PDB file of C-alpha atoms in Angstrom:
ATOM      1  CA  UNK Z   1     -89.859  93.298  84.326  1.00 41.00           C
ATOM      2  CA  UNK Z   2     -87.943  93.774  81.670  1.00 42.00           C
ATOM      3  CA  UNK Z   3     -84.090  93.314  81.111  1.00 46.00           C
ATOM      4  CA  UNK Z   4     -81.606  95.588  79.059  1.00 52.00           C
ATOM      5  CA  UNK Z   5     -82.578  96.264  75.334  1.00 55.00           C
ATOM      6  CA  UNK Z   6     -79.283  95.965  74.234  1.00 59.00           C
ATOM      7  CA  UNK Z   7     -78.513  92.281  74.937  1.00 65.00           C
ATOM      8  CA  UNK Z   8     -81.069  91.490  72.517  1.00 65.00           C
ATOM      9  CA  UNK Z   9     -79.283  93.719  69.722  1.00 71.00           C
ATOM     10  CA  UNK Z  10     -77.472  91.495  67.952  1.00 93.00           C
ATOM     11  CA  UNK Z  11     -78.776  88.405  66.389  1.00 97.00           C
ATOM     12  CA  UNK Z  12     -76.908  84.850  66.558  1.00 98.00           C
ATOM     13  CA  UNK Z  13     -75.147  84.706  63.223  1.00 98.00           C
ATOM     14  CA  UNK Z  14     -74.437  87.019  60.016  1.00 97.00           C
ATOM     15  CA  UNK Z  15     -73.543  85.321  57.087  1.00 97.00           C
ATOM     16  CA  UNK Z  16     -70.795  85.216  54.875  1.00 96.00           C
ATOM     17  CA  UNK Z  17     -70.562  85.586  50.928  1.00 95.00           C
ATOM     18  CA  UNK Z  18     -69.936  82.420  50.690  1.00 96.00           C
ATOM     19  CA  UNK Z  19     -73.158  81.270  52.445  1.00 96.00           C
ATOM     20  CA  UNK Z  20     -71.267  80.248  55.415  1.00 98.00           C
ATOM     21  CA  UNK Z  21     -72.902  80.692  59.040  1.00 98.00           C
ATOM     22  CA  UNK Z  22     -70.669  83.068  61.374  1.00 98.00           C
ATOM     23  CA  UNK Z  23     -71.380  83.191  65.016  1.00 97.00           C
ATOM     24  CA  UNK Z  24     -71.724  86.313  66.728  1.00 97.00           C
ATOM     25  CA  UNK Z  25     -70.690  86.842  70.467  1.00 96.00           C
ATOM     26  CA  UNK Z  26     -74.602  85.808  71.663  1.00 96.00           C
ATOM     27  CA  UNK Z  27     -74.032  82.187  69.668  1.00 97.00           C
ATOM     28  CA  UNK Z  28     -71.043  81.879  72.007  1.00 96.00           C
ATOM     29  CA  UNK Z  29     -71.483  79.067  74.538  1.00 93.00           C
ATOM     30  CA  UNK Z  30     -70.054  78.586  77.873  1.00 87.00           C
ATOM     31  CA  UNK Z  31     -67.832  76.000  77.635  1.00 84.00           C
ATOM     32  CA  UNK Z  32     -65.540  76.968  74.621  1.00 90.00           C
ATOM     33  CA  UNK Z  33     -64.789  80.521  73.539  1.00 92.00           C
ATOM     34  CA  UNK Z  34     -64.277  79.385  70.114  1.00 96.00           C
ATOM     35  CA  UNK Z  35     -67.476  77.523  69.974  1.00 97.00           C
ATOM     36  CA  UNK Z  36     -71.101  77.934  69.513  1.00 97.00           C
ATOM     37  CA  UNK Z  37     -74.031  77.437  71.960  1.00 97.00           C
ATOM     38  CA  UNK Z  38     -75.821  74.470  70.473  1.00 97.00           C
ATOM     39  CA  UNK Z  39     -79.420  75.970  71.029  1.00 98.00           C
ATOM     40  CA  UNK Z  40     -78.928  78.697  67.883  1.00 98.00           C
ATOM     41  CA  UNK Z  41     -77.205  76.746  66.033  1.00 98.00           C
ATOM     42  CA  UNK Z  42     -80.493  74.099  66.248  1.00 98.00           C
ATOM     43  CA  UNK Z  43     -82.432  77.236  64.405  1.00 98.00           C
ATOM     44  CA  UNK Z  44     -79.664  77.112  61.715  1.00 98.00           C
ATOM     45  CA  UNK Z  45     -81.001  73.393  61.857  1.00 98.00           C
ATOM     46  CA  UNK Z  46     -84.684  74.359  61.839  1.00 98.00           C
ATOM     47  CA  UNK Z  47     -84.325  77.325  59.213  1.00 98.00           C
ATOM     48  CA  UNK Z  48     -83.270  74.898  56.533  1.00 98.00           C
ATOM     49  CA  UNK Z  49     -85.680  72.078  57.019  1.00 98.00           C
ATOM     50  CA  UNK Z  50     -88.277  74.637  57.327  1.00 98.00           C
ATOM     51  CA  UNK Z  51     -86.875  76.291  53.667  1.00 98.00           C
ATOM     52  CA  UNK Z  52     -86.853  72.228  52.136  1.00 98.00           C
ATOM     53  CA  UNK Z  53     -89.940  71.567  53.427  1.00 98.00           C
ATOM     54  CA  UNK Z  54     -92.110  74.619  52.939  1.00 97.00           C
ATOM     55  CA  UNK Z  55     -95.272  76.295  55.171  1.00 96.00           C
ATOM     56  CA  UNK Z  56     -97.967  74.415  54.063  1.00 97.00           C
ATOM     57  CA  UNK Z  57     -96.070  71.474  56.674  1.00 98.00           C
ATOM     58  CA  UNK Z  58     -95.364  72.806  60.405  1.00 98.00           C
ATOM     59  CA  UNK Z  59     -92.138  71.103  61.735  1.00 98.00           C
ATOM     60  CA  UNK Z  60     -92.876  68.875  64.674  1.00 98.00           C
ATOM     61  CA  UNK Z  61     -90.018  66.833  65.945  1.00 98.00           C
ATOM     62  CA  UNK Z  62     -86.464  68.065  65.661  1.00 98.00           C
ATOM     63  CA  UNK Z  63     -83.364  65.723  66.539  1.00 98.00           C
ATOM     64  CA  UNK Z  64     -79.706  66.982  66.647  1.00 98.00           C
ATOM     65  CA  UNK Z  65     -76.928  64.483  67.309  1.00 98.00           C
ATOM     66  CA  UNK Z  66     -73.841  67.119  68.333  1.00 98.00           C
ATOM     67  CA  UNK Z  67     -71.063  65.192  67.462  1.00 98.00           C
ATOM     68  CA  UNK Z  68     -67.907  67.871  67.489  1.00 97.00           C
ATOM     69  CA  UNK Z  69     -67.926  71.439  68.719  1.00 97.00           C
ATOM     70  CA  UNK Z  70     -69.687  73.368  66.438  1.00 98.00           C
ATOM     71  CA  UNK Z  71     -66.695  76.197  65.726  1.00 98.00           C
ATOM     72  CA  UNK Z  72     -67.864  80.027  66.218  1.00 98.00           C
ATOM     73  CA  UNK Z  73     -65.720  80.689  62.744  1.00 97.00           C
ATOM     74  CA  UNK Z  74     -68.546  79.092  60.518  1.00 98.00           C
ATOM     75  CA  UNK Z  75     -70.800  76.370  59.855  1.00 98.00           C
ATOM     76  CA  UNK Z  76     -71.917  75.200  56.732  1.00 98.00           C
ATOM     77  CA  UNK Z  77     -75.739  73.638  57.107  1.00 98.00           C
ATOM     78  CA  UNK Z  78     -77.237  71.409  54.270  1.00 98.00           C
ATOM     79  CA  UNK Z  79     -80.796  69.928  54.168  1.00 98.00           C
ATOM     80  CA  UNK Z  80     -82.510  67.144  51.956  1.00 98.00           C
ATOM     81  CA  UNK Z  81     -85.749  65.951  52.151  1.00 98.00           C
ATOM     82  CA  UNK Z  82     -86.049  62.053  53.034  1.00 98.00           C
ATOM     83  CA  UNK Z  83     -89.976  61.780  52.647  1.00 98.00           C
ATOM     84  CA  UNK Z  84     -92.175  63.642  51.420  1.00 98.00           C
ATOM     85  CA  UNK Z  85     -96.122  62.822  51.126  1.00 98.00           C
ATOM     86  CA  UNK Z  86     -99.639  64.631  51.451  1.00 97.00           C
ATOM     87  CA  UNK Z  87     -99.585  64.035  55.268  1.00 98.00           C
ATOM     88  CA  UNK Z  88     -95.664  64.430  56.414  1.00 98.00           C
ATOM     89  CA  UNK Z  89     -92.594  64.966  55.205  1.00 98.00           C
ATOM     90  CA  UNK Z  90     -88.973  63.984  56.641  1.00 98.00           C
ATOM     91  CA  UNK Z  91     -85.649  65.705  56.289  1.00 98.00           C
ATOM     92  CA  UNK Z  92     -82.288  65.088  57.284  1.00 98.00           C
ATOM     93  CA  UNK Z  93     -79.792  68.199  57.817  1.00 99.00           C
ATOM     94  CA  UNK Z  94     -76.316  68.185  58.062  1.00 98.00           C
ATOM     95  CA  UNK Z  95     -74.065  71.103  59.960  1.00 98.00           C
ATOM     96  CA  UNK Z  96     -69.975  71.238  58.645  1.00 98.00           C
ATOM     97  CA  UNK Z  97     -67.671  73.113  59.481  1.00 98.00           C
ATOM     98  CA  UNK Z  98     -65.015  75.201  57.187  1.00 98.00           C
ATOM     99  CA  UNK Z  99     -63.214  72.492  56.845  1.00 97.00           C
ATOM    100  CA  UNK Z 100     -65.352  70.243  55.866  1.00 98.00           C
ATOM    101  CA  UNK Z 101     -65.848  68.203  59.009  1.00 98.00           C
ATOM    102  CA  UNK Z 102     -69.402  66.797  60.281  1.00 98.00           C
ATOM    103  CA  UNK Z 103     -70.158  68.216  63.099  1.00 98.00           C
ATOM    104  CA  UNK Z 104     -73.982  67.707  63.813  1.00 98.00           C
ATOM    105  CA  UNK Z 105     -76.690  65.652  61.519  1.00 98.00           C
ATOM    106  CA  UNK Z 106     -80.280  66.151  62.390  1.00 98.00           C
ATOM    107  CA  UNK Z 107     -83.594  64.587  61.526  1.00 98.00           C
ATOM    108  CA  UNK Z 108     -86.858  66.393  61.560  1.00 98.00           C
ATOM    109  CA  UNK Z 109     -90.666  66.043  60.916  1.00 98.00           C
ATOM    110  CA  UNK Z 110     -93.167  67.834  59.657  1.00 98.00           C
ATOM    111  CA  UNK Z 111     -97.066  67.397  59.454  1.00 98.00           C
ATOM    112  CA  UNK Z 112     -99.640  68.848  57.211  1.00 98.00           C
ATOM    113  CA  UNK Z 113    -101.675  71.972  58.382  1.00 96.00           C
ATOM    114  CA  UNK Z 114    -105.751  71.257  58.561  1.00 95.00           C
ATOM    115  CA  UNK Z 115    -108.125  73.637  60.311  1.00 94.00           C
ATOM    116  CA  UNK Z 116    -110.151  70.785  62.313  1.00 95.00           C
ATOM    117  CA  UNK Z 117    -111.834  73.791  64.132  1.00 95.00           C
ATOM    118  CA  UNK Z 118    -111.982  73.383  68.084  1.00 94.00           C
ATOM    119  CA  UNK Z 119    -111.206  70.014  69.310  1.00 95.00           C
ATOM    120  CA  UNK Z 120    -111.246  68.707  73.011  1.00 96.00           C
ATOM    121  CA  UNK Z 121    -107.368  69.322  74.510  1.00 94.00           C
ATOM    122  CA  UNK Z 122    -106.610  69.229  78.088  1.00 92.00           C
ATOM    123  CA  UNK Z 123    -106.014  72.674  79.674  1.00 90.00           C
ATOM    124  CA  UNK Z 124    -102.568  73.682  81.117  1.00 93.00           C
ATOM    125  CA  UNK Z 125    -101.375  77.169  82.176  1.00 93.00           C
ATOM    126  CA  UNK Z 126     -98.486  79.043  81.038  1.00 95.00           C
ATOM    127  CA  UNK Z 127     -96.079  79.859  84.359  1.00 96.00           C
ATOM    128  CA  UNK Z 128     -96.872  83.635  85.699  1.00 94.00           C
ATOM    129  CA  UNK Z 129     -95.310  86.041  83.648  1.00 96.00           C
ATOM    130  CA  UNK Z 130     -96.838  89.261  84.606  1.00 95.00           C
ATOM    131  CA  UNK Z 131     -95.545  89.209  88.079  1.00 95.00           C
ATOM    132  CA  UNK Z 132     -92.050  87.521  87.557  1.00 97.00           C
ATOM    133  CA  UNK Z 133     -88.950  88.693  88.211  1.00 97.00           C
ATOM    134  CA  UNK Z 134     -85.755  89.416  86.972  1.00 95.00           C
ATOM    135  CA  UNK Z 135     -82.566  86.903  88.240  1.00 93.00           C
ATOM    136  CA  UNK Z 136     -79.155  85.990  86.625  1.00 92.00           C
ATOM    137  CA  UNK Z 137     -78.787  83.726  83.571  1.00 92.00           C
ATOM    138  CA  UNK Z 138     -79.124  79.723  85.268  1.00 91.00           C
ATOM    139  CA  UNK Z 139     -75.558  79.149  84.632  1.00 82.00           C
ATOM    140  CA  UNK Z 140     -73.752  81.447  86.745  1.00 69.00           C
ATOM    141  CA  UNK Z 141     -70.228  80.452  85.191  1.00 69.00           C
ATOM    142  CA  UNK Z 142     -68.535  80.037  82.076  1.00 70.00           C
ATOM    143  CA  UNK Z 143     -65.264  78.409  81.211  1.00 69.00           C
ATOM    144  CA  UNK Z 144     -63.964  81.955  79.612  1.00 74.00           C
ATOM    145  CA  UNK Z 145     -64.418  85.412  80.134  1.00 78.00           C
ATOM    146  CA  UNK Z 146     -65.932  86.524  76.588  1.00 84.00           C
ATOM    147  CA  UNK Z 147     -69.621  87.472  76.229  1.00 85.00           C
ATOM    148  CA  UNK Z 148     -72.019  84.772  75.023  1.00 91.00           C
ATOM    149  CA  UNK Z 149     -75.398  83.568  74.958  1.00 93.00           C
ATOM    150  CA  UNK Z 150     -76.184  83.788  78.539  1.00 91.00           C
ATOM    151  CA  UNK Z 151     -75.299  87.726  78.266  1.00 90.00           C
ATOM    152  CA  UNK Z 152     -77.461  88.374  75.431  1.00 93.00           C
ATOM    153  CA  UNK Z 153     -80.765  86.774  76.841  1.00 93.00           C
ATOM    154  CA  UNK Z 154     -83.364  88.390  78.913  1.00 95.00           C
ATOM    155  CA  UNK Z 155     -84.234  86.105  81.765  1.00 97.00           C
ATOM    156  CA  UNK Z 156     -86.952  85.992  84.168  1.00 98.00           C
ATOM    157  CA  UNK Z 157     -88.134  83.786  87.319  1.00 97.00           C
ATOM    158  CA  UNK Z 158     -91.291  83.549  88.638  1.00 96.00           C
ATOM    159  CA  UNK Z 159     -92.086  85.247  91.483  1.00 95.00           C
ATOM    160  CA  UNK Z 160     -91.005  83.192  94.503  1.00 95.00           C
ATOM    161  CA  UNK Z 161     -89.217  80.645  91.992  1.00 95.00           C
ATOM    162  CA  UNK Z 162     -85.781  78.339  92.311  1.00 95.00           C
ATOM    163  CA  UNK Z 163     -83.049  80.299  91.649  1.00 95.00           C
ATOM    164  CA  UNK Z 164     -80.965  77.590  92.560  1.00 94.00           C
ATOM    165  CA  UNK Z 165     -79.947  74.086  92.302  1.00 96.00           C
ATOM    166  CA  UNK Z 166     -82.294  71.771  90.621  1.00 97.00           C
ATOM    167  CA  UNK Z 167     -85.669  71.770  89.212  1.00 98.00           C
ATOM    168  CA  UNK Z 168     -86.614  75.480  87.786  1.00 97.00           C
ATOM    169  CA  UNK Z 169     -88.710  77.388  86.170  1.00 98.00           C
ATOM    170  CA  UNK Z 170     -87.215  80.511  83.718  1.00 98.00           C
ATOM    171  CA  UNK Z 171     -89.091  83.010  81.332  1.00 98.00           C
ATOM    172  CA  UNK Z 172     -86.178  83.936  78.036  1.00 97.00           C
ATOM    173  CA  UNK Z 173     -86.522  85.918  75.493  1.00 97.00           C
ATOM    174  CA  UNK Z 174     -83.362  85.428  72.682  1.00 96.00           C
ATOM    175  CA  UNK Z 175     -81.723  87.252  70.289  1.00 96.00           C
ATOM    176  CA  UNK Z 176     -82.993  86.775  66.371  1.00 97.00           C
ATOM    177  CA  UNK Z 177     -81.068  84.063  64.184  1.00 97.00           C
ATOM    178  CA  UNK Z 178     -79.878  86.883  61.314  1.00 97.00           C
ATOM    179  CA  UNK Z 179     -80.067  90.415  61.299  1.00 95.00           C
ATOM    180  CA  UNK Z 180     -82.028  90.484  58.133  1.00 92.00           C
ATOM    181  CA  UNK Z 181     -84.451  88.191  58.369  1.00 96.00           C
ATOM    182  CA  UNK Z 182     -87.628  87.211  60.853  1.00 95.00           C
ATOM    183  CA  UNK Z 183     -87.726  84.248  62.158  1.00 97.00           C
ATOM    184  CA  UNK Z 184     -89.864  81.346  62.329  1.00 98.00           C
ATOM    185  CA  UNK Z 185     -91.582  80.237  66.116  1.00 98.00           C
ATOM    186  CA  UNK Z 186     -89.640  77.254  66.035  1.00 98.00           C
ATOM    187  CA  UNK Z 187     -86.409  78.615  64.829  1.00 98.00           C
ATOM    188  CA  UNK Z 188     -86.628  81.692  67.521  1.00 98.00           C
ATOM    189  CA  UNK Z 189     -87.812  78.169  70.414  1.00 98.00           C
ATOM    190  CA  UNK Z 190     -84.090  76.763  69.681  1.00 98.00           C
ATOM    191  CA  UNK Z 191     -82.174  78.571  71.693  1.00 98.00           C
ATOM    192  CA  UNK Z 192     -84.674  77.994  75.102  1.00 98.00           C
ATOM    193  CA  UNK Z 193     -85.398  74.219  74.226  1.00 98.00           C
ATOM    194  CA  UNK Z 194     -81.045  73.748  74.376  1.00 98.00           C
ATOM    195  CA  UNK Z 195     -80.955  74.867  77.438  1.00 97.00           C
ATOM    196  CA  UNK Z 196     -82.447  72.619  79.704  1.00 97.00           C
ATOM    197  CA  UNK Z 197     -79.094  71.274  80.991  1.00 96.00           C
ATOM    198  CA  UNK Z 198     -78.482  74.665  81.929  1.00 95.00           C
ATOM    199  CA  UNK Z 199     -81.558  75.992  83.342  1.00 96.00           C
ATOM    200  CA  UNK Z 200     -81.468  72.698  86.074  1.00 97.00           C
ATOM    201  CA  UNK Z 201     -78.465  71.579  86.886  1.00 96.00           C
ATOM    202  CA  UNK Z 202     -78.262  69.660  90.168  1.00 97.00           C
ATOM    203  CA  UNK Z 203     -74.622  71.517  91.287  1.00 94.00           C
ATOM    204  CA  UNK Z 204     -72.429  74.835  89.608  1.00 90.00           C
ATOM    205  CA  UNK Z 205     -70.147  74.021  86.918  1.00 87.00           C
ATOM    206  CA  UNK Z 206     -67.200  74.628  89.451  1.00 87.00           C
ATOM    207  CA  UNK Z 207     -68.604  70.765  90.568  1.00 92.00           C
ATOM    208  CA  UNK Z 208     -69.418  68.927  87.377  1.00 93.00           C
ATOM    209  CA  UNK Z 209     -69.812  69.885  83.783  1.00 90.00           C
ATOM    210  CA  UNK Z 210     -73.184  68.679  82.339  1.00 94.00           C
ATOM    211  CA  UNK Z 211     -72.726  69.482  78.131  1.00 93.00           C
ATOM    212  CA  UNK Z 212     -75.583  67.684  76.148  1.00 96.00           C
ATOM    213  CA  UNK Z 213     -74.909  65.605  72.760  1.00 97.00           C
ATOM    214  CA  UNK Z 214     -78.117  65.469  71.229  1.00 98.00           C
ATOM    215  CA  UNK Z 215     -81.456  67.352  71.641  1.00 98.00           C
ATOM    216  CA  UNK Z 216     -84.800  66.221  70.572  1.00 98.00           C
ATOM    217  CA  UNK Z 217     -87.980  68.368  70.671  1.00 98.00           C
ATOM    218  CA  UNK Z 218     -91.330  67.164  70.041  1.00 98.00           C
ATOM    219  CA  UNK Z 219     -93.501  70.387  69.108  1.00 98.00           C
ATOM    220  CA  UNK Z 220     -97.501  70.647  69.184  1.00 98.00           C
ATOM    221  CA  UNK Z 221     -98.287  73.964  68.734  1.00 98.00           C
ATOM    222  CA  UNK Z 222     -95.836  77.135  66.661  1.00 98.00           C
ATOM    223  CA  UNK Z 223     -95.267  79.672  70.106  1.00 98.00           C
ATOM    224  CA  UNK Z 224     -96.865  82.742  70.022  1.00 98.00           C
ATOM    225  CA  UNK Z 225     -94.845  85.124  71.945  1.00 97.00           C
ATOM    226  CA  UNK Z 226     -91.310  86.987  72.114  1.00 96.00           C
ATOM    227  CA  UNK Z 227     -91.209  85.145  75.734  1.00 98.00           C
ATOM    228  CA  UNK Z 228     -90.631  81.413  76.043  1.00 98.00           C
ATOM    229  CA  UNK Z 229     -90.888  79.277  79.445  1.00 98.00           C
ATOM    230  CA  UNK Z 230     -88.658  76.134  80.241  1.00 98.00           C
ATOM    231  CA  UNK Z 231     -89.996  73.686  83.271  1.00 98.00           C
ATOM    232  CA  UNK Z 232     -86.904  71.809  83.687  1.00 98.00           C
ATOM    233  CA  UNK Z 233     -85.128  69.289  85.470  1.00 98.00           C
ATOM    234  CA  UNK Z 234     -81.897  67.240  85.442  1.00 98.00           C
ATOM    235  CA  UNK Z 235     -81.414  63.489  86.053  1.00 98.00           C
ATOM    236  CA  UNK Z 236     -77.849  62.976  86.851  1.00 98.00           C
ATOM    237  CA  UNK Z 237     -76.454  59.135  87.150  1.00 98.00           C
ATOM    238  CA  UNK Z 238     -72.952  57.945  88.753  1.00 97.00           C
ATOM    239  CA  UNK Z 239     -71.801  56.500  85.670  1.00 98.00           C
ATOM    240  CA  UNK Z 240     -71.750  59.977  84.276  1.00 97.00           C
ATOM    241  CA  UNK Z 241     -74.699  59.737  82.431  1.00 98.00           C
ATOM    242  CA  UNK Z 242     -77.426  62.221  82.366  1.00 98.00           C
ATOM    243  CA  UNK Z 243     -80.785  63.477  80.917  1.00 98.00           C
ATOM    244  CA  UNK Z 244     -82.765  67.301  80.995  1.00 98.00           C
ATOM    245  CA  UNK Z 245     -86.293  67.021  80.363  1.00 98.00           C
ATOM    246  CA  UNK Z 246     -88.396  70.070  80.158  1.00 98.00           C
ATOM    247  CA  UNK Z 247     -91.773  71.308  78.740  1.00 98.00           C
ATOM    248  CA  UNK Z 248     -91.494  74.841  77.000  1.00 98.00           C
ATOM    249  CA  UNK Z 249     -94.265  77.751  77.289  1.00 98.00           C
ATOM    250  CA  UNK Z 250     -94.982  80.352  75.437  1.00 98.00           C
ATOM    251  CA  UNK Z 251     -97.348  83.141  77.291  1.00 98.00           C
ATOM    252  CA  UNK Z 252    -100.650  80.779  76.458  1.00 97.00           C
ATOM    253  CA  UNK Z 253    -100.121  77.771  77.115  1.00 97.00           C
ATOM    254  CA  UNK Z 254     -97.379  74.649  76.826  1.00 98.00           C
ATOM    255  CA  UNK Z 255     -95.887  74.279  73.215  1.00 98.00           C
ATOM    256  CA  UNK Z 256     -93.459  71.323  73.188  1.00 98.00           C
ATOM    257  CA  UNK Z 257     -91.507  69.260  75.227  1.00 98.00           C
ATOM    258  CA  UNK Z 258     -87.515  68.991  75.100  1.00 98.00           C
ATOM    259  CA  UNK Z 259     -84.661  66.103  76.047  1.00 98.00           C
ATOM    260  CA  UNK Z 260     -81.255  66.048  75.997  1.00 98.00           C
ATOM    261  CA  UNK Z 261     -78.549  63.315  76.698  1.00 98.00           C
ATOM    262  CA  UNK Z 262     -75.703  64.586  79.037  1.00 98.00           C
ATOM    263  CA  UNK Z 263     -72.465  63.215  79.692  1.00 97.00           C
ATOM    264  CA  UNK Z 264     -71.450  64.905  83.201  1.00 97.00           C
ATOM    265  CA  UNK Z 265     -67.621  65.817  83.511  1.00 92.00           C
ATOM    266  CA  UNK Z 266     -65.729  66.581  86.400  1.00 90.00           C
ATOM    267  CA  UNK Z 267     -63.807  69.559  86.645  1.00 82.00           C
ATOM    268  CA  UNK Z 268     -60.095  70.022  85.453  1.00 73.00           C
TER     269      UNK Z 268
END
């Protein structure tokens, strides 16, 4: 069932003296050599609303506008809180790069912790891990020839699943942010909950390009396990607009629910 050790070696990012985020080949994303996969650098997003906010508040809605390549040779990320009361607070997080330039803003959400003890919920079921099987990363191509995130991810199907175009189903499990440091649930459901664009696409990036610029995801419950589920699928219109939509897993039961904008591109 399981994949290689070693692609899971090396976290995301180190960071420099300076305080400065440094991408590591598994941040790499597959459109840009020089740039980062936006799904880790979402955790970078999630770590420091998370350190603003504090535990006693569990972050439930993350939004990331992308709004320049976010450059493999550092990021800066800033957060400030924008509310902050018994019941929620608000934050508002800014990624630059080394030169100063904005190159994502995000807004997040947090809500108080209560133990309500059991309360009526509807019952869904995780996909079937214990019988899936192994397959290749969703996105078969890249636009260079440098390892990246889709080389340092363990990836599973379930048995009998699309491997294909379209709607899918895949089981990852992700490198850590740092080196150094655990990670919280949400930080290490980033990288999956980015990659909904990726996991569905409706043809090979050979045919069309299909790069998000924003993700939003609206989380219920902190995951539980090392491997995370995406149910995904793609709407893609003629006026080269698109949207992913997909509800994430952990080995329990559903956890959150992702979207992305894309803008489709033809090929060169």
């Amino acid at each position: 069932m399981f994949s290689n050790p070693d692609v899971r070696a090396q976290s995301y990012f180190h960071i420099r003296q300076d305080g400065a985020f440094v991408g590591n080949d598994p941040a790499r994303g597959p459109w840009s050599a020089v740039h980062c996969h936006a799904g880790p650098v979402s955790g970078l997003v999630v770590r420091a609303a998370e350190t603003e906010v504090g535990p006693e508040k569990m972050l439930t809605r993350l939004t990331v506008d992308l709004l320049r390549p976010l450059p493999l040779a550092g990021l800066r990320v800033a957060a400030e809180t924008t509310r902050h009361t018994k019941t929620l607070a608000t934050t508002r997080v800014t990624v630059h790069d080394l030169d100063d330039t904005l190159c994502a803003v995000a807004t997040t959400m947090h809500l108080v912790r209560r133990d309500l003890g059991p309360v009526p919920n509807v019952t869904m079921q995780p996909p079937r891990l214990d019988d899936a099987v192994t397959g290749p990363f969703p996105i078969g191509e890249t636009r260079h020839n440098l390892p990246g995130f889709a080389n340092h991810s363990d990836i599973l199907y379930p048995k009998g699943g699309n491997q294909a175009a379209g709607p899918k189903t895949v089981w990852m499990r992700t490198p850590p942010l740092l080196a150094d440091e655990a990670q919280s649930p949400i930080q290490a459901l980033c990288p999956l909950a980015d990659c909904g664009n990726g996991i569905s696409w409706n043809a090979p990036t050979t045919e069309m390009g299909f790069m998000n610029t924003d993700l939003t995801v609206q989380v219920h419950r902190e995951p539980v396990s090392d491997w995370l589920a995406s149910e995904s699928l793609c709407h893609w219109q003629p006026s080269g607009i698109g949207m992913s939509q997909s509800v994430l897993y952990d080995t329990e039961g559903p956890v959150a629910t992702a979207l992305q904008t894309l803008v489709l591109f033809p090929p060169d």
